[in-house]
Structure formats: C-alpha cells, structure tokens
C-alpha cells in the first residue's frame, strides 16, 4: 500500500503540473475566443489522458508481476490456487474493499508511525503446524523417490549385464561343440576318449555357471519388480501429501476471509455497473 500510495502521489503531481504549465504558458491574455478555449482544453485533455493511461498500464503490469511472484511461491510449495474472475464484478464487495483500504491508509498515515516508534518489532515466526509437517513429508518422499529411481536404474543395468553374459556363455558352448565335431576326424581313438571327458567336464562346469547366472538373473528381476512397486507407493504417498496440503490451505481462515472479501467485491462492482448503465447515453 505504501508503494502504491507513493506512485499515486507522483502521478497526481504530474497531472497538477500539467494544469500549472497550461496556466503559465497559455493563460496570458484576459479574453479568449471559443476556438482558443477549445484548443487549450483539447491539448490539456491529450496530456492528462496520456498521464492517466500510463498510470493505469503501470498499475496493471505491477499487479501482474506481484501475482507472478505469489504463483511462483505457491508452485514451489506444491499449492494449487484458484481464482474466480467473476467476483471482480461484485460492486458491493468492491465498495466494501475500498472502504477497508481507505481506513487502512488513514491508520497507516496517522497511527502507524507512532506505533512503530513506541512498539519494537517482533522477529517473524517460522512456519509451523501441520503445513510444516506436510512440507517435510513431501521433501522426504521426494528424496526417497529419487533413491528408488537410482536403485531401479542400477538393477536394470545389472540385469542387462547378466543377460549379455549368458548370451556370451551360450555362444562359447556352441563354438566348443562345433570345434569338437571338427576335430573328431583328426585325432586318435585314445585321444578322443580323453577329449570327450574334457568336454564333458567343461560342459558340466558351464551348465553350473549358467544355472548360477539364471538364478542371479531371477533375483535381479525380483529386485527390479520390488523397486518398481516401492516407487509407485512413494509416488502415491507424495500425491496424497500434496492433496492434504492443498486441503489444509483451503481450510485456513485467511483463505476463507479472502474468498468472502472477493465475493462481496464482485457484487459491488456488478451493482456499480448496473448503476452506470442507467446514465450512459443510448447510441
């Protein structure tokens, strides 16, 4: 309110200076014709129109920047804000809100400087209660979610490596069997028996290794499924925590008071527009 009041004061001084410049530069004669008066008023109208339009544009842009800051903070805390544009047309609420703001400005100008001198300022309180607990729970769930994602990625990499190792062992066994078939025609009967025994031993060891890899792969797949279930559980808890935080915010007294004020303001604006429509000339 102090910022808006200072801006409004500067613009009013600018408008006053427009009239003062007109008095000093144009009102130097005692009599004026109708055309001269019309020209003077037209020039003054253009200057005042420009100043008022500039102030309205600056006010609108300032409100947009302020709302952007509020929405950014709400997004940071996972809040969902809802606005009812129709309430801005509430003429009764608008008049009531103007009266409240006027009283606040009078209090600010008259009493607040004295109170600031006499009464020391208290340090701001930290946010507490259920809102703080919900925010901490959301942060904890987010951290757990990131850990589960990292764990899931690690398990997927391990499962992929196990499948690659299994494929390599199977190809090695096939190559060994192929080499055995090619060498049967070039070795003696005694050597053939020793070679078959060696191949049988290697085949047994390979089968044992393959079985171990299969069991390891099954274990990795089970761990992967468990991690996915944990991830879904954490995401569900995170969603419930966000909904609970939004519900708590909508139940606060500040939210209900602001909604009530906006409703009254909408009715005031609508009533004013109906009154203004009675005095507008018909085309």
CSV table of C-alpha atoms in Angstrom, one decimal, residues 119-250:
chain,number,residue,atom,x,y,z
A,119,UNK,CA,6.5,-0.7,20.0
A,120,UNK,CA,9.5,-2.8,18.9
A,121,UNK,CA,9.1,-5.1,16.0
A,122,UNK,CA,8.9,-8.8,16.8
A,123,UNK,CA,11.0,-11.3,14.9
A,124,UNK,CA,9.0,-13.3,12.3
A,125,UNK,CA,7.8,-16.7,13.4
A,126,UNK,CA,8.8,-19.7,11.4
A,127,UNK,CA,6.1,-21.7,9.6
A,128,UNK,CA,4.8,-24.4,11.9
A,129,UNK,CA,1.9,-26.8,12.5
A,130,UNK,CA,0.5,-29.3,10.0
A,131,UNK,CA,1.7,-27.3,7.0
A,132,UNK,CA,5.3,-27.6,8.0
A,133,UNK,CA,4.9,-31.3,8.7
A,134,UNK,CA,3.3,-31.8,5.3
A,135,UNK,CA,6.1,-29.9,3.6
A,136,UNK,CA,8.8,-32.0,5.3
A,137,UNK,CA,6.9,-35.2,4.4
A,138,UNK,CA,6.8,-34.1,0.8
A,139,UNK,CA,10.6,-33.4,0.8
A,140,UNK,CA,11.2,-36.8,2.4
A,141,UNK,CA,9.1,-38.6,-0.2
A,142,UNK,CA,10.8,-36.8,-3.0
A,143,UNK,CA,14.2,-37.9,-1.7
A,144,UNK,CA,13.0,-41.5,-1.3
A,145,UNK,CA,11.6,-41.3,-4.8
A,146,UNK,CA,15.0,-40.2,-6.2
A,147,UNK,CA,16.8,-43.0,-4.3
A,148,UNK,CA,14.3,-45.6,-5.7
A,149,UNK,CA,14.8,-44.3,-9.2
A,150,UNK,CA,18.6,-44.6,-8.8
A,151,UNK,CA,18.3,-48.1,-7.4
A,152,UNK,CA,15.9,-49.2,-10.2
A,153,UNK,CA,18.4,-47.9,-12.8
A,154,UNK,CA,21.2,-49.8,-11.1
A,155,UNK,CA,19.2,-53.1,-11.1
A,156,UNK,CA,18.3,-52.7,-14.7
A,157,UNK,CA,21.9,-52.3,-15.6
A,158,UNK,CA,22.9,-55.4,-13.6
A,159,UNK,CA,20.1,-57.4,-15.3
A,160,UNK,CA,21.2,-56.3,-18.7
A,161,UNK,CA,24.8,-57.3,-18.0
A,162,UNK,CA,23.7,-60.7,-16.7
A,163,UNK,CA,21.7,-61.3,-20.0
A,164,UNK,CA,24.8,-60.3,-22.0
A,165,UNK,CA,27.0,-62.7,-20.0
A,166,UNK,CA,24.5,-65.5,-20.5
A,167,UNK,CA,24.5,-65.0,-24.3
A,168,UNK,CA,28.3,-65.0,-24.4
A,169,UNK,CA,28.5,-68.3,-22.5
A,170,UNK,CA,25.9,-69.9,-24.8
A,171,UNK,CA,27.9,-68.8,-27.9
A,172,UNK,CA,31.1,-70.2,-26.3
A,173,UNK,CA,29.4,-73.6,-25.7
A,174,UNK,CA,28.2,-73.7,-29.3
A,175,UNK,CA,31.7,-72.9,-30.6
A,176,UNK,CA,33.2,-75.5,-28.4
A,177,UNK,CA,30.7,-78.2,-29.6
A,178,UNK,CA,31.4,-77.2,-33.2
A,179,UNK,CA,35.2,-77.5,-32.7
A,180,UNK,CA,34.7,-80.9,-31.1
A,181,UNK,CA,32.8,-82.1,-34.1
A,182,UNK,CA,35.5,-80.8,-36.5
A,183,UNK,CA,38.4,-82.4,-34.5
A,184,UNK,CA,36.9,-85.9,-34.3
A,185,UNK,CA,38.2,-86.8,-37.7
A,186,UNK,CA,41.8,-85.8,-36.9
A,187,UNK,CA,42.5,-87.4,-33.6
A,188,UNK,CA,43.1,-90.9,-32.5
A,189,UNK,CA,40.8,-93.2,-30.6
A,190,UNK,CA,42.6,-92.8,-27.3
A,191,UNK,CA,42.8,-89.1,-27.6
A,192,UNK,CA,39.1,-89.0,-28.5
A,193,UNK,CA,38.1,-90.5,-25.2
A,194,UNK,CA,40.3,-88.0,-23.2
A,195,UNK,CA,38.8,-85.2,-25.2
A,196,UNK,CA,35.3,-86.3,-24.6
A,197,UNK,CA,35.9,-86.5,-20.9
A,198,UNK,CA,37.4,-83.0,-21.0
A,199,UNK,CA,34.4,-81.7,-23.0
A,200,UNK,CA,32.0,-83.4,-20.5
A,201,UNK,CA,33.8,-81.7,-17.6
A,202,UNK,CA,33.7,-78.3,-19.3
A,203,UNK,CA,30.1,-78.8,-20.2
A,204,UNK,CA,29.2,-79.6,-16.6
A,205,UNK,CA,31.1,-76.5,-15.3
A,206,UNK,CA,29.4,-74.4,-18.0
A,207,UNK,CA,26.0,-75.7,-17.0
A,208,UNK,CA,26.7,-74.9,-13.4
A,209,UNK,CA,27.8,-71.4,-14.3
A,210,UNK,CA,24.8,-71.0,-16.5
A,211,UNK,CA,22.5,-72.1,-13.7
A,212,UNK,CA,24.1,-69.6,-11.3
A,213,UNK,CA,23.6,-66.8,-13.8
A,214,UNK,CA,20.0,-67.8,-14.3
A,215,UNK,CA,19.4,-67.7,-10.5
A,216,UNK,CA,21.1,-64.3,-10.3
A,217,UNK,CA,19.0,-63.0,-13.2
A,218,UNK,CA,15.8,-64.1,-11.4
A,219,UNK,CA,17.0,-62.4,-8.2
A,220,UNK,CA,17.7,-59.2,-10.1
A,221,UNK,CA,14.2,-59.4,-11.8
A,222,UNK,CA,12.6,-59.8,-8.4
A,223,UNK,CA,14.5,-56.9,-7.0
A,224,UNK,CA,13.6,-54.8,-10.1
A,225,UNK,CA,9.9,-55.6,-9.5
A,226,UNK,CA,10.1,-54.7,-5.8
A,227,UNK,CA,11.8,-51.4,-6.6
A,228,UNK,CA,9.1,-50.5,-9.1
A,229,UNK,CA,6.4,-51.3,-6.5
A,230,UNK,CA,8.2,-49.1,-3.9
A,231,UNK,CA,8.4,-46.3,-6.5
A,232,UNK,CA,4.7,-46.4,-7.2
A,233,UNK,CA,4.0,-46.5,-3.4
A,234,UNK,CA,6.1,-43.4,-2.8
A,235,UNK,CA,4.6,-41.5,-5.7
A,236,UNK,CA,1.1,-42.3,-4.3
A,237,UNK,CA,2.1,-41.1,-0.9
A,238,UNK,CA,3.6,-37.9,-2.5
A,239,UNK,CA,0.3,-37.3,-4.3
A,240,UNK,CA,-1.7,-37.8,-1.1
A,241,UNK,CA,0.6,-35.4,0.8
A,242,UNK,CA,0.1,-32.7,-1.8
A,243,UNK,CA,-3.7,-33.1,-1.7
A,244,UNK,CA,-3.6,-32.9,2.1
A,245,UNK,CA,-1.5,-29.7,2.0
A,246,UNK,CA,-3.9,-28.2,-0.5
A,247,UNK,CA,-6.9,-29.1,1.7
A,248,UNK,CA,-5.2,-27.6,4.8
A,249,UNK,CA,-4.5,-24.4,2.9
A,250,UNK,CA,-8.1,-24.0,1.7
